[in-house]
Short mmCIF file of C-alpha atoms in Angstrom, two decimals:
data_model
loop_
_atom_site.label_atom_id
_atom_site.label_comp_id
_atom_site.label_asym_id
_atom_site.label_seq_id
_atom_site.Cartn_x
_atom_site.Cartn_y
_atom_site.Cartn_z
CA HIS A 1 101.85 106.09 102.21
CA GLN A 2 102.33 109.48 100.77
CA GLU A 3 99.90 111.77 101.31
CA SER A 4 101.95 115.58 100.09
CA ILE A 5 99.96 116.44 97.51
CA MET A 6 102.30 116.09 93.34
CA THR A 7 102.18 115.31 90.59
CA ARG A 8 102.44 111.45 88.98
CA ARG A 9 105.80 111.83 87.48
CA GLU A 10 106.56 114.03 90.55
CA ALA A 11 105.29 110.28 92.55
CA MET A 12 107.57 108.00 89.67
CA THR A 13 110.55 110.44 90.11
CA ALA A 14 110.46 109.73 93.74
CA GLY A 15 109.25 105.70 93.32
CA LEU A 16 105.90 105.72 95.01
CA ASN A 17 103.46 102.58 94.42
CA GLU A 18 101.07 105.72 95.11
CA TYR A 19 100.25 108.80 95.01
CA THR A 20 97.60 111.88 95.86
CA THR A 21 96.76 114.94 93.35
CA GLY A 22 94.29 116.67 95.49
CA LYS A 23 91.82 116.92 92.19
CA PRO A 24 88.70 114.16 91.77
CA CYS A 25 88.75 111.01 89.65
CA ILE A 26 85.61 111.14 87.56
CA ALA A 27 83.30 109.38 89.68
CA GLY A 28 84.25 112.64 92.32
CA HIS A 29 87.38 110.63 94.29
CA THR A 30 89.43 112.86 95.96
CA GLY A 31 91.96 109.63 97.56
CA MET A 32 94.81 107.86 96.50
CA ARG A 33 95.64 106.90 93.40
CA TRP A 34 98.47 104.06 91.96
CA THR A 35 101.64 105.93 90.25
CA SER A 36 101.31 103.20 88.06
CA SER A 37 98.09 103.82 85.80
CA GLY A 38 97.10 106.68 87.15
CA GLY A 39 93.84 105.67 88.28
CA CYS A 40 91.68 106.07 91.08
CA LYS A 41 92.37 103.46 93.51
CA GLU A 42 88.46 103.41 94.63
CA CYS A 43 87.48 103.00 91.68
CA ILE A 44 89.61 100.60 91.02
CA THR A 45 88.67 97.75 93.98
CA ALA A 46 85.15 99.11 93.53
CA THR A 47 85.38 97.70 90.13
CA ARG A 48 87.06 94.61 90.90
CA HIS A 49 84.35 94.03 93.61
CA VAL A 50 81.54 94.22 90.63
CA LEU A 51 83.68 91.88 88.66
CA ALA A 52 84.88 89.81 91.10
CA ARG A 53 80.90 88.76 92.06
CA GLU A 54 79.79 88.84 88.46
CA TYR A 55 82.51 85.83 88.69
CA GLN A 56 81.46 84.03 90.50
CA GLN A 57 77.88 83.97 89.55
CA ALA A 58 78.79 82.87 86.47
CA LYS A 59 79.79 80.37 87.90
CA ALA A 60 77.23 79.15 90.14
CA ALA A 61 75.65 79.54 87.57
CA ARG A 62 77.63 77.17 85.05
CA LEU A 63 77.95 74.69 87.33
CA ALA A 64 74.29 74.33 88.05
CA ASN A 65 73.45 72.88 84.74
CA GLN A 66 76.06 70.76 84.23
#
């Protein structure tokens, strides 16, 4: 992946899937961002893990109540 600092628009023009601005996201991460959404990869990954855990817990509860 590309590690040079650029804007989202520059990343789109270059056809990159990810880029970095060098500026922190709202949570303070300065890593890579997705070009498609501009979202911080670390934040999105953390959110996915939380949602997956909640889904698994809800599914286990449903199965236990059958």
